[in-house]
Short mmCIF file of C-alpha atoms in Angstrom, two decimals:
data_model
loop_
_atom_site.label_atom_id
_atom_site.label_comp_id
_atom_site.label_asym_id
_atom_site.label_seq_id
_atom_site.Cartn_x
_atom_site.Cartn_y
_atom_site.Cartn_z
CA MET A 1 -8.75 30.72 8.50
CA LYS A 2 -6.36 31.99 11.17
CA LYS A 3 -3.56 29.52 11.71
CA LEU A 4 0.10 29.77 12.69
CA ILE A 5 1.35 28.39 9.40
CA ASN A 6 3.43 29.64 6.49
CA ALA A 7 1.50 27.96 3.69
CA PRO A 8 -1.17 25.25 3.84
CA ASP A 9 0.89 22.85 1.70
CA ASP A 10 3.97 23.26 3.90
CA VAL A 11 2.40 22.59 7.30
CA LEU A 12 3.68 19.05 7.74
CA THR A 13 7.19 19.72 6.45
CA ASP A 14 7.54 22.89 8.50
CA ALA A 15 6.27 21.08 11.59
CA LEU A 16 8.76 18.24 11.09
CA VAL A 17 11.61 20.73 10.71
CA GLY A 18 10.53 22.34 13.97
CA PHE A 19 10.19 18.97 15.67
CA ALA A 20 13.71 18.04 14.56
CA ALA A 21 15.08 21.29 15.97
CA ALA A 22 13.22 20.83 19.25
CA TYR A 23 14.26 17.20 19.77
CA PRO A 24 17.79 16.76 18.42
CA ASP A 25 18.07 13.32 20.11
CA LEU A 26 15.52 11.96 17.64
CA THR A 27 16.02 11.45 13.93
CA VAL A 28 13.64 13.20 11.58
CA ASN A 29 13.85 11.86 8.05
CA LEU A 30 12.28 14.60 5.95
CA GLU A 31 12.56 12.73 2.69
CA ASP A 32 10.89 9.50 3.77
CA ARG A 33 8.77 11.31 6.37
CA TYR A 34 9.36 9.53 9.63
CA ILE A 35 10.58 10.30 13.15
CA SER A 36 12.74 7.62 14.72
CA ARG A 37 15.34 6.57 17.24
CA GLY A 38 17.68 3.62 17.22
CA PRO A 39 17.58 0.92 16.00
CA THR A 40 18.18 -1.02 19.21
CA ALA A 41 19.84 -4.36 18.51
CA GLY A 42 17.81 -7.34 19.66
CA LYS A 43 14.75 -5.24 20.57
CA VAL A 44 11.43 -5.45 18.77
CA GLY A 45 10.96 -2.22 16.80
CA LEU A 46 7.65 -0.41 17.31
CA VAL A 47 6.28 1.65 14.45
CA SER A 48 3.07 3.63 14.45
CA GLY A 49 1.71 6.31 12.24
CA GLY A 50 -1.37 7.99 10.95
CA GLY A 51 -2.63 11.27 9.67
CA SER A 52 -1.16 14.41 11.23
CA GLY A 53 -3.26 16.78 13.30
CA HIS A 54 -3.39 14.55 16.40
CA GLU A 55 -0.16 15.77 18.01
CA PRO A 56 1.55 14.77 20.20
CA LEU A 57 0.42 11.39 18.77
CA HIS A 58 2.46 9.71 17.25
CA GLY A 59 5.79 11.54 16.86
CA GLY A 60 5.67 12.83 20.43
CA PHE A 61 5.72 9.25 21.64
CA VAL A 62 8.96 8.23 19.95
CA GLY A 63 11.70 7.58 22.48
CA PHE A 64 12.91 5.25 25.20
CA GLY A 65 10.13 3.06 26.54
CA MET A 66 7.68 3.81 23.73
CA LEU A 67 7.83 3.95 19.92
CA ASP A 68 10.91 3.48 17.75
CA ALA A 69 9.36 5.31 14.80
CA ALA A 70 6.30 7.32 13.86
CA CYS A 71 5.14 8.05 10.32
CA PRO A 72 3.05 11.19 9.94
CA GLY A 73 0.74 11.40 6.96
CA GLU A 74 -0.70 14.66 5.68
CA VAL A 75 -3.26 16.20 8.03
CA PHE A 76 -5.96 13.57 8.65
CA THR A 77 -4.59 11.44 5.79
CA SER A 78 -2.92 8.11 6.40
CA PRO A 79 0.78 7.73 5.71
CA VAL A 80 1.83 5.93 2.51
CA PRO A 81 3.42 2.46 2.37
CA ASP A 82 6.83 3.77 1.24
CA GLN A 83 7.35 5.81 4.38
CA LEU A 84 6.03 3.02 6.60
CA LEU A 85 8.42 0.60 4.89
CA ALA A 86 11.37 2.99 5.27
CA ALA A 87 10.62 3.45 8.96
CA THR A 88 10.15 -0.28 9.46
CA LYS A 89 13.56 -0.98 7.95
CA ALA A 90 15.18 1.85 9.92
CA VAL A 91 14.14 0.50 13.32
CA ASP A 92 14.53 -3.22 12.73
CA GLY A 93 17.00 -4.37 15.35
CA GLY A 94 16.84 -7.98 14.22
CA ALA A 95 13.91 -8.98 16.45
CA GLY A 96 11.15 -7.97 14.07
CA VAL A 97 8.89 -4.91 13.92
CA LEU A 98 5.43 -4.37 15.36
CA HIS A 99 3.05 -2.00 13.59
CA ILE A 100 0.54 -0.26 15.84
CA VAL A 101 -2.40 0.70 13.63
CA LYS A 102 -5.49 2.73 14.45
CA ASN A 103 -8.60 1.30 12.85
CA TYR A 104 -9.27 3.58 9.89
CA THR A 105 -9.63 2.18 6.39
CA GLY A 106 -6.73 4.24 5.00
CA ASP A 107 -4.36 3.42 7.84
CA VAL A 108 -5.23 -0.27 7.74
CA LEU A 109 -4.72 -0.57 3.95
CA ASN A 110 -1.46 1.40 3.88
CA PHE A 111 0.04 -0.50 6.83
CA GLN A 112 -1.08 -3.78 5.24
CA MET A 113 0.71 -2.89 1.99
CA ALA A 114 3.83 -1.84 3.90
CA ALA A 115 3.85 -5.08 5.90
CA GLU A 116 3.59 -7.09 2.68
CA LEU A 117 6.48 -5.15 1.12
CA ALA A 118 8.55 -5.57 4.30
CA GLY A 119 7.79 -9.30 4.26
CA ASP A 120 8.98 -9.47 0.65
CA ASP A 121 12.25 -7.94 1.85
CA GLY A 122 12.64 -10.61 4.53
CA LEU A 123 11.54 -8.59 7.55
CA GLN A 124 9.35 -10.00 10.29
CA VAL A 125 6.35 -7.75 10.81
CA GLU A 126 3.30 -8.14 13.04
CA SER A 127 0.55 -5.66 13.65
CA VAL A 128 -1.83 -4.65 16.39
CA LEU A 129 -5.09 -2.93 15.50
CA VAL A 130 -6.44 -0.39 17.96
CA ASN A 131 -10.23 0.02 17.99
CA ASP A 132 -11.33 1.38 21.34
CA ASP A 133 -13.99 3.97 20.42
CA VAL A 134 -17.29 2.75 21.86
CA ALA A 135 -19.18 5.61 20.21
CA VAL A 136 -19.39 3.46 17.06
CA GLU A 137 -22.32 1.22 17.83
CA ASN A 138 -22.92 -0.50 14.56
CA SER A 139 -19.67 -2.17 13.59
CA THR A 140 -21.32 -4.43 11.02
CA TYR A 141 -22.39 -1.63 8.71
CA THR A 142 -19.44 0.67 9.29
CA ALA A 143 -15.65 0.40 9.04
CA GLY A 144 -15.78 -0.66 12.69
CA ARG A 145 -14.73 0.96 15.93
CA ARG A 146 -12.16 3.70 15.50
CA GLY A 147 -8.76 3.76 17.15
CA THR A 148 -8.52 6.71 19.55
CA GLY A 149 -7.18 7.26 23.08
CA GLY A 150 -6.39 3.59 23.66
CA THR A 151 -3.55 4.04 21.18
CA VAL A 152 -1.58 6.01 23.78
CA PHE A 153 -1.93 3.14 26.25
CA VAL A 154 -0.94 0.54 23.65
CA GLU A 155 2.14 2.51 22.59
CA LYS A 156 3.29 3.07 26.20
CA ILE A 157 2.71 -0.45 27.47
CA VAL A 158 4.01 -2.34 24.44
CA GLY A 159 6.94 0.06 24.45
CA ALA A 160 7.80 -1.00 27.99
CA ALA A 161 7.41 -4.68 27.12
CA ALA A 162 9.70 -4.32 24.10
CA GLU A 163 12.28 -2.47 26.19
CA ARG A 164 12.31 -5.43 28.60
CA GLY A 165 13.10 -7.82 25.80
CA ALA A 166 9.65 -9.26 24.98
CA ASP A 167 9.73 -10.96 21.58
CA LEU A 168 7.56 -9.95 18.62
CA ALA A 169 4.71 -12.35 19.43
CA ALA A 170 4.70 -11.28 23.08
CA CYS A 171 4.67 -7.58 22.14
CA ALA A 172 1.74 -8.16 19.78
CA ALA A 173 -0.09 -10.13 22.48
CA VAL A 174 0.32 -7.43 25.12
CA GLY A 175 -0.78 -4.81 22.58
CA ARG A 176 -3.96 -6.74 21.86
CA GLU A 177 -4.57 -7.21 25.57
CA VAL A 178 -4.29 -3.46 26.19
CA ASN A 179 -6.66 -2.75 23.30
CA ASP A 180 -9.15 -5.35 24.57
CA ARG A 181 -9.13 -3.73 28.00
CA SER A 182 -9.43 -0.12 26.77
CA ARG A 183 -12.49 1.92 25.81
CA SER A 184 -12.87 5.55 24.75
CA PHE A 185 -15.61 8.09 24.18
CA GLY A 186 -15.22 11.67 22.93
CA VAL A 187 -17.32 14.82 22.92
CA ALA A 188 -16.71 17.84 20.68
CA LEU A 189 -17.71 21.37 21.61
CA SER A 190 -16.46 22.94 18.41
CA THR A 191 -15.24 21.91 14.98
CA ASN A 192 -11.73 21.79 13.49
CA VAL A 193 -10.28 23.36 10.36
CA ILE A 194 -8.04 21.33 8.05
CA PRO A 195 -5.27 23.64 6.77
CA ALA A 196 -5.48 22.31 3.18
CA THR A 197 -9.16 23.24 2.81
CA GLY A 198 -9.32 26.16 5.23
CA LYS A 199 -12.90 25.23 6.07
CA PRO A 200 -14.53 23.64 9.11
CA GLY A 201 -14.41 19.83 8.98
CA PHE A 202 -18.04 19.73 10.07
CA GLU A 203 -20.67 22.18 11.23
CA LEU A 204 -21.62 22.52 14.86
CA GLY A 205 -24.03 25.16 16.16
CA ASP A 206 -23.01 27.62 18.89
CA THR A 207 -24.80 25.70 21.62
CA GLU A 208 -24.48 22.22 20.12
CA ILE A 209 -22.09 19.42 21.05
CA GLU A 210 -21.26 16.22 19.13
CA ILE A 211 -21.56 13.29 21.51
CA GLY A 212 -19.29 10.41 20.59
CA VAL A 213 -17.15 12.37 18.12
CA GLY A 214 -14.16 10.76 16.38
CA ILE A 215 -10.69 12.28 16.33
CA HIS A 216 -11.19 13.63 12.82
CA GLY A 217 -14.60 15.03 13.63
CA GLU A 218 -16.49 11.93 12.54
CA PRO A 219 -20.02 12.13 13.84
CA GLY A 220 -20.82 10.37 17.06
CA ARG A 221 -24.03 8.98 18.43
CA SER A 222 -25.99 12.19 18.58
CA ARG A 223 -26.04 15.96 18.66
CA GLY A 224 -26.81 17.47 22.03
CA GLN A 225 -27.07 20.84 23.69
CA MET A 226 -24.14 22.21 25.66
CA THR A 227 -24.33 21.17 29.27
CA THR A 228 -22.12 20.79 32.36
CA ALA A 229 -18.78 19.00 32.48
CA ARG A 230 -20.27 16.62 35.03
CA GLU A 231 -23.07 15.63 32.68
CA ILE A 232 -20.74 15.23 29.70
CA ALA A 233 -18.39 13.03 31.74
CA GLY A 234 -21.40 11.00 32.86
CA VAL A 235 -22.60 10.43 29.30
CA ALA A 236 -19.13 9.30 28.19
CA LEU A 237 -18.61 6.98 31.16
CA GLU A 238 -22.10 5.47 30.90
CA ALA A 239 -21.39 4.68 27.24
CA ILE A 240 -18.13 3.02 28.20
CA HIS A 241 -19.69 1.22 31.17
CA ALA A 242 -22.43 -0.23 28.96
CA ASP A 243 -19.73 -1.82 26.83
CA MET A 244 -17.17 -2.73 29.49
CA PRO A 245 -18.28 -2.70 33.13
CA LEU A 246 -16.22 -0.17 35.06
CA SER A 247 -14.88 -1.85 38.17
CA GLY A 248 -11.61 -2.71 39.84
CA ASP A 249 -8.37 -0.90 39.15
CA LEU A 250 -8.49 1.56 36.25
CA LEU A 251 -6.10 3.64 34.20
CA VAL A 252 -8.00 6.76 33.15
CA MET A 253 -7.07 9.40 30.61
CA VAL A 254 -8.94 12.68 30.25
CA ASN A 255 -7.64 13.92 26.94
CA GLY A 256 -8.08 17.34 25.40
CA LEU A 257 -8.98 17.41 21.71
CA GLY A 258 -6.77 20.43 21.03
CA GLY A 259 -8.89 23.49 21.71
CA THR A 260 -9.83 22.98 25.35
CA PRO A 261 -7.78 24.57 28.15
CA LEU A 262 -6.25 22.31 30.78
CA ILE A 263 -8.33 23.90 33.53
CA GLU A 264 -11.46 22.46 31.90
CA LEU A 265 -9.84 19.03 31.63
CA TYR A 266 -9.28 19.10 35.40
CA VAL A 267 -12.94 19.97 35.87
CA VAL A 268 -13.82 16.94 33.74
CA TYR A 269 -11.35 14.77 35.63
CA ALA A 270 -13.02 15.71 38.94
CA ALA A 271 -16.35 14.56 37.51
CA VAL A 272 -14.79 11.36 36.19
CA ALA A 273 -13.20 10.57 39.56
CA GLU A 274 -16.47 11.23 41.37
CA PHE A 275 -18.44 9.05 38.93
CA LEU A 276 -16.02 6.12 39.14
CA GLU A 277 -15.79 6.31 42.91
CA SER A 278 -19.56 6.15 43.15
CA ARG A 279 -19.43 2.97 41.07
CA GLY A 280 -16.85 1.42 43.36
CA ALA A 281 -13.99 1.53 40.85
CA THR A 282 -10.50 2.71 41.72
CA ILE A 283 -8.40 4.98 39.52
CA THR A 284 -4.90 3.68 40.12
CA ARG A 285 -3.17 5.64 37.35
CA ASN A 286 -4.20 8.66 35.29
CA LEU A 287 -3.27 11.08 32.54
CA VAL A 288 -4.84 14.52 32.15
CA GLY A 289 -3.75 16.61 29.20
CA ASN A 290 -3.54 16.77 25.42
CA TYR A 291 -2.30 13.43 24.11
CA ILE A 292 -4.38 12.66 21.01
CA THR A 293 -5.89 15.78 19.56
CA SER A 294 -7.97 16.85 16.60
CA LEU A 295 -6.35 20.13 15.50
CA GLU A 296 -8.16 22.97 17.29
CA MET A 297 -11.32 21.05 18.12
CA ALA A 298 -12.62 21.90 21.59
CA GLY A 299 -13.79 19.03 23.73
CA CYS A 300 -12.34 15.96 25.34
CA SER A 301 -12.22 12.22 25.22
CA ILE A 302 -12.17 9.83 28.12
CA THR A 303 -10.28 6.56 27.86
CA VAL A 304 -10.43 3.85 30.50
CA MET A 305 -8.35 0.69 30.78
CA ARG A 306 -8.97 -2.14 33.23
CA MET A 307 -5.58 -2.70 34.86
CA THR A 308 -3.78 -5.85 35.93
CA PRO A 309 -0.66 -5.91 38.13
CA GLU A 310 1.46 -6.78 35.07
CA LEU A 311 0.04 -3.94 32.98
CA THR A 312 0.47 -1.53 35.89
CA GLU A 313 4.13 -2.47 36.12
CA LEU A 314 4.58 -1.87 32.39
CA TRP A 315 2.72 1.44 32.63
CA ASP A 316 5.06 2.54 35.45
CA ALA A 317 8.22 1.52 33.56
CA PRO A 318 10.51 4.41 32.56
CA VAL A 319 9.59 6.39 29.48
CA GLN A 320 11.37 9.30 27.86
CA THR A 321 9.62 10.83 24.88
CA PRO A 322 8.74 14.42 23.94
CA ALA A 323 5.20 14.05 25.28
CA LEU A 324 5.41 11.40 27.99
CA ARG A 325 8.28 11.02 30.42
CA TRP A 326 8.81 9.58 33.87
CA GLY A 327 11.06 7.28 35.88
CA ARG A 328 14.27 7.96 34.04
CA MET B 1 -4.40 0.31 -27.60
CA ASP B 2 -0.61 0.49 -27.57
CA THR B 3 1.76 1.66 -24.86
CA SER B 4 1.51 5.31 -25.84
CA ALA B 5 -2.29 5.16 -25.69
CA PHE B 6 -2.07 3.88 -22.11
CA ARG B 7 0.35 6.69 -21.28
CA ALA B 8 -2.13 9.12 -22.82
CA TRP B 9 -4.91 7.66 -20.66
CA VAL B 10 -2.93 8.28 -17.47
CA HIS B 11 -2.02 11.78 -18.60
CA GLU B 12 -5.65 12.61 -19.41
CA ALA B 13 -6.80 11.08 -16.10
CA ALA B 14 -4.28 13.21 -14.19
CA ARG B 15 -5.54 16.30 -16.02
CA LEU B 16 -9.21 15.53 -15.36
CA ILE B 17 -8.56 14.80 -11.70
CA ALA B 18 -6.58 18.01 -11.25
CA ASP B 19 -9.39 19.97 -12.94
CA ASN B 20 -12.01 18.32 -10.73
CA ALA B 21 -10.02 18.08 -7.50
CA GLU B 22 -12.09 20.74 -5.79
CA ASN B 23 -15.32 19.01 -6.65
CA LEU B 24 -14.00 15.66 -5.37
CA THR B 25 -12.89 17.30 -2.15
CA ARG B 26 -16.25 18.99 -1.77
CA LEU B 27 -18.06 15.65 -2.20
CA ASP B 28 -15.69 14.07 0.31
CA ALA B 29 -16.16 16.89 2.82
CA ALA B 30 -19.89 16.17 2.79
CA ILE B 31 -19.63 12.51 3.78
CA GLY B 32 -15.97 11.70 4.39
CA ASP B 33 -12.92 13.61 5.51
CA GLY B 34 -12.50 16.14 2.73
CA ASP B 35 -9.21 15.04 1.26
CA HIS B 36 -10.10 12.87 -1.74
CA GLY B 37 -9.42 15.49 -4.41
CA VAL B 38 -6.20 16.72 -2.85
CA ASN B 39 -4.89 13.18 -2.37
CA LEU B 40 -5.81 11.90 -5.84
CA ARG B 41 -4.39 14.96 -7.54
CA ARG B 42 -1.11 14.35 -5.71
CA GLY B 43 -1.20 10.64 -6.59
CA PHE B 44 -1.98 11.02 -10.29
CA GLN B 45 0.48 13.86 -10.71
CA ALA B 46 3.15 11.58 -9.24
CA ALA B 47 2.04 8.73 -11.50
CA ASP B 48 2.18 10.94 -14.57
CA GLU B 49 5.65 12.23 -13.64
CA MET B 50 6.90 8.73 -12.82
CA LEU B 51 5.72 7.53 -16.24
CA ASP B 52 7.66 10.32 -17.92
CA LYS B 53 10.83 8.97 -16.32
CA ALA B 54 10.04 5.27 -16.41
CA GLU B 55 10.93 2.96 -19.25
CA ALA B 56 7.57 1.25 -19.18
CA GLU B 57 7.55 -0.34 -22.63
CA THR B 58 4.34 -2.32 -22.54
CA PRO B 59 0.78 -1.33 -21.60
CA GLY B 60 1.03 -3.70 -18.64
CA ALA B 61 4.22 -2.04 -17.42
CA VAL B 62 2.59 1.40 -17.73
CA LEU B 63 -0.35 0.35 -15.58
CA GLN B 64 1.88 -1.32 -13.00
CA THR B 65 4.06 1.78 -12.76
CA VAL B 66 0.95 3.89 -12.23
CA GLY B 67 -0.31 1.48 -9.59
CA ARG B 68 2.94 1.62 -7.71
CA ALA B 69 3.00 5.44 -7.86
CA LEU B 70 -0.58 5.71 -6.61
CA ILE B 71 0.16 3.40 -3.70
CA SER B 72 3.32 5.35 -2.87
CA LYS B 73 2.06 8.88 -3.13
CA THR B 74 -1.68 9.14 -2.66
CA GLY B 75 -2.31 8.36 0.99
CA GLY B 76 -5.71 7.66 2.43
CA ALA B 77 -7.65 4.57 1.40
CA SER B 78 -7.93 5.58 -2.24
CA GLY B 79 -4.17 5.21 -2.87
CA PRO B 80 -3.92 1.50 -2.05
CA LEU B 81 -7.32 0.85 -3.65
CA TYR B 82 -6.73 2.56 -7.02
CA GLY B 83 -3.09 1.50 -6.92
CA THR B 84 -4.09 -2.11 -6.54
CA GLY B 85 -6.63 -1.72 -9.33
CA PHE B 86 -4.01 -0.43 -11.76
CA ARG B 87 -1.47 -3.05 -10.70
CA GLN B 88 -3.93 -5.90 -11.16
CA ALA B 89 -4.99 -4.52 -14.54
CA GLY B 90 -1.32 -4.29 -15.52
CA LYS B 91 -0.69 -7.87 -14.43
CA ALA B 92 -3.68 -9.05 -16.44
CA LEU B 93 -2.17 -7.49 -19.56
CA ALA B 94 1.11 -9.37 -18.96
CA ASP B 95 3.53 -8.36 -21.73
CA VAL B 96 1.19 -7.83 -24.69
CA THR B 97 2.16 -4.77 -26.69
CA GLU B 98 -1.16 -4.16 -28.45
CA VAL B 99 -4.26 -4.48 -26.27
CA ASP B 100 -7.44 -5.52 -28.06
CA VAL B 101 -11.01 -5.00 -26.92
CA ALA B 102 -11.25 -8.36 -25.11
CA LYS B 103 -7.92 -7.93 -23.34
CA LEU B 104 -8.82 -4.47 -22.06
CA GLY B 105 -12.07 -5.96 -20.73
CA SER B 106 -10.17 -8.57 -18.77
CA ALA B 107 -7.84 -5.87 -17.40
CA LEU B 108 -10.79 -3.78 -16.20
CA GLU B 109 -12.28 -6.85 -14.58
CA ALA B 110 -8.97 -7.60 -12.85
CA ALA B 111 -8.92 -4.02 -11.52
CA PHE B 112 -12.44 -4.42 -10.16
CA ASN B 113 -11.60 -7.72 -8.48
CA GLY B 114 -8.39 -6.37 -6.95
CA ILE B 115 -10.15 -3.34 -5.47
CA GLN B 116 -13.06 -5.39 -4.21
CA GLN B 117 -10.77 -7.87 -2.52
CA LEU B 118 -8.56 -5.27 -0.83
CA GLY B 119 -11.39 -3.05 0.32
CA ALA B 120 -13.72 -5.94 1.19
CA ALA B 121 -16.57 -3.86 -0.20
CA HIS B 122 -19.51 -4.88 -2.36
CA GLU B 123 -21.54 -3.04 -4.92
CA GLY B 124 -24.20 -1.09 -3.05
CA ASP B 125 -21.87 -0.06 -0.20
CA LYS B 126 -21.53 3.43 -1.74
CA THR B 127 -17.93 3.16 -2.92
CA MET B 128 -15.90 3.44 -6.13
CA LEU B 129 -17.11 -0.06 -6.98
CA ASP B 130 -20.59 1.33 -7.61
CA ALA B 131 -19.21 3.16 -10.64
CA LEU B 132 -16.55 0.65 -11.62
CA GLY B 133 -18.84 -2.42 -11.46
CA PRO B 134 -21.42 -1.07 -13.92
CA ALA B 135 -18.58 0.24 -16.12
CA VAL B 136 -16.95 -3.18 -16.38
CA THR B 137 -20.26 -4.87 -17.09
CA ALA B 138 -21.26 -2.33 -19.73
CA TYR B 139 -17.85 -2.63 -21.36
CA GLN B 140 -18.18 -6.39 -21.61
CA VAL B 141 -21.72 -6.26 -22.93
CA ALA B 142 -20.65 -3.76 -25.59
CA ALA B 143 -17.56 -5.80 -26.49
CA GLU B 144 -19.59 -8.99 -26.83
CA GLY B 145 -22.00 -7.04 -29.02
CA GLY B 146 -19.16 -6.29 -31.41
CA ALA B 147 -18.15 -2.81 -30.25
CA ASP B 148 -14.58 -1.66 -30.79
CA ILE B 149 -12.46 -0.27 -27.94
CA ALA B 150 -13.76 3.26 -28.45
CA GLY B 151 -17.37 2.08 -28.35
CA ALA B 152 -16.88 -0.23 -25.37
CA THR B 153 -15.03 2.39 -23.29
CA ARG B 154 -17.72 4.96 -24.14
CA ALA B 155 -20.33 2.53 -22.85
CA ALA B 156 -18.22 1.98 -19.75
CA ALA B 157 -17.91 5.71 -19.07
CA GLU B 158 -21.64 6.22 -19.48
CA ALA B 159 -22.40 3.31 -17.16
CA ALA B 160 -19.97 4.70 -14.58
CA GLU B 161 -21.88 8.01 -14.66
CA ARG B 162 -25.17 6.20 -14.13
CA GLY B 163 -23.55 4.20 -11.33
CA LEU B 164 -22.40 7.43 -9.71
CA ALA B 165 -25.92 8.83 -9.84
CA GLU B 166 -27.19 5.66 -8.19
CA THR B 167 -24.85 6.18 -5.21
CA VAL B 168 -26.88 9.26 -4.20
CA PRO B 169 -29.63 7.39 -2.31
CA MET B 170 -27.22 4.77 -0.94
CA LEU B 171 -26.12 4.43 2.69
CA ALA B 172 -22.33 4.28 3.06
CA ARG B 173 -21.03 1.12 4.66
CA LYS B 174 -17.31 1.42 4.13
CA GLY B 175 -14.57 3.87 5.02
CA ARG B 176 -14.94 6.98 7.09
CA ALA B 177 -18.27 7.83 5.46
CA SER B 178 -19.79 4.77 7.14
CA TYR B 179 -19.77 6.61 10.49
CA LEU B 180 -22.25 9.12 9.10
CA GLY B 181 -24.83 6.40 8.52
CA GLU B 182 -28.06 7.86 7.19
CA ARG B 183 -26.49 11.28 6.78
CA THR B 184 -24.66 9.88 3.73
CA ILE B 185 -27.96 9.47 1.90
CA GLY B 186 -28.46 12.21 -0.67
CA HIS B 187 -24.78 12.64 -1.57
CA GLU B 188 -22.70 11.32 -4.45
CA ASP B 189 -19.88 9.03 -3.38
CA PRO B 190 -16.53 10.77 -4.00
CA GLY B 191 -14.79 7.48 -4.90
CA ALA B 192 -17.43 6.71 -7.50
CA ALA B 193 -17.03 10.28 -8.80
CA SER B 194 -13.28 9.84 -9.30
CA THR B 195 -13.87 6.49 -11.01
CA VAL B 196 -16.14 8.30 -13.49
CA LEU B 197 -13.23 10.62 -14.31
CA LEU B 198 -10.89 7.67 -14.94
CA MET B 199 -13.43 6.01 -17.24
CA ARG B 200 -14.13 9.28 -19.01
CA ALA B 201 -10.39 9.78 -19.59
CA LEU B 202 -10.17 6.28 -21.06
CA ALA B 203 -13.10 6.92 -23.40
CA THR B 204 -11.65 10.27 -24.47
CA VAL B 205 -8.29 8.72 -25.33
CA THR B 206 -9.70 5.74 -27.20
CA ALA B 207 -11.95 8.09 -29.21
CA GLY B 208 -8.80 9.95 -30.23
CA GLU B 209 -10.09 13.13 -28.63
CA ALA B 210 -7.42 13.70 -26.02
CA PRO B 211 -5.81 17.11 -26.32
#
């Protein structure tokens, strides 16, 4: 294992210390393990969290116009209720707190426990579950669709709504609307290595790709042979299209999984734009870059959201976070 | 079993889990996300340490303290699930100071029900319940047949081991393993494997064999 770390057990702490030094405007609570701003009086607090290893998600999205707090768990391990509760209390500005939860069993259970504990303490907590990964076909016999790229859209758009004074119920509603309108599909070209084990999370042959991979390296729909960016983009978009017809105005994210250079993401984006144009859809907004990663996994995910004028306005609203900033 | 016996159970469980952490992680790497051993070791170590400091004066209080520690420190799905199991078992014991064979049976059943409810899983889904379910049943059968606590917990531990073996041909339907579908067939479930360790620790302590 070759990694820029000091010791496998210290990765998260060392990273949080570095994050704190890099972004002095944000608060990094090393003891309770959360990154926060505020609280902002009268504003709904937004808290997300999940296993580490997906940076910049979620800590990189704490700031004006997006999250109020992010709770990082150990690498690929959900955060624990105590830290979620501490963060929830820290950002409560009196208007309640919304939890944004990716659909993984561990995340769901730990957020559920934290919400119950917060409720016991008299806080108002709602939650939005993100499950946008269309690669999971059989939701009945699995833990259901995973939360992936759509999380970035939910955090940005709900963040804008909260900043404008939307109440807790309205924030939850817009979060669910964004999730309902978003779909993702990922493809891995190589595996990742969890620092604690020092071994590949899964095996992938030199010429193989995992089609429909999850952000922890969960298997997708099939193993395939390496092929062109155009073909890979086509497979991902066809899978999304089969689930949610791609038409009208779209927000599109081509996201790197951590080990793919930006130049390749632009190559993928060209293929995505060409595909969608040929289907008569219009990309009205886009993101190309590394927003929700899987350690050093090479590959990309494509996330598409069907826009409305209201959601476009919220997307365009000012945001100032370590990883996403415009309009301010 | 008195309060110190329950403390001994937790201590022995923490020791067994630490000794077997690598194996649990290896099982989890095959069909999950490869962190079960690391997480549980962290959780049980924290539980053991918290018990050293806590004034838990009844068996029920011991189990509730452990439950709270597991929920707080473990992470992943196993923390809330095992934590809930211990808390429910602790609640079932209320404030009795000496737990008899029937009472321990009802505590184990409460643990099973709590985990099943939280995880919304059923026996056969390839989870910890596939070891815990048979263990609870075997315990109750033994207890009704007149076994003492040592005998009933030994029966429970043996049934958990058989339950673990039966997870090998199962198809995972819960948690991150569920995404592997048929690729989970042929592997032991890591949650069932850690449940075996907890049952084995209980049997060891009630037999008076704990080091």
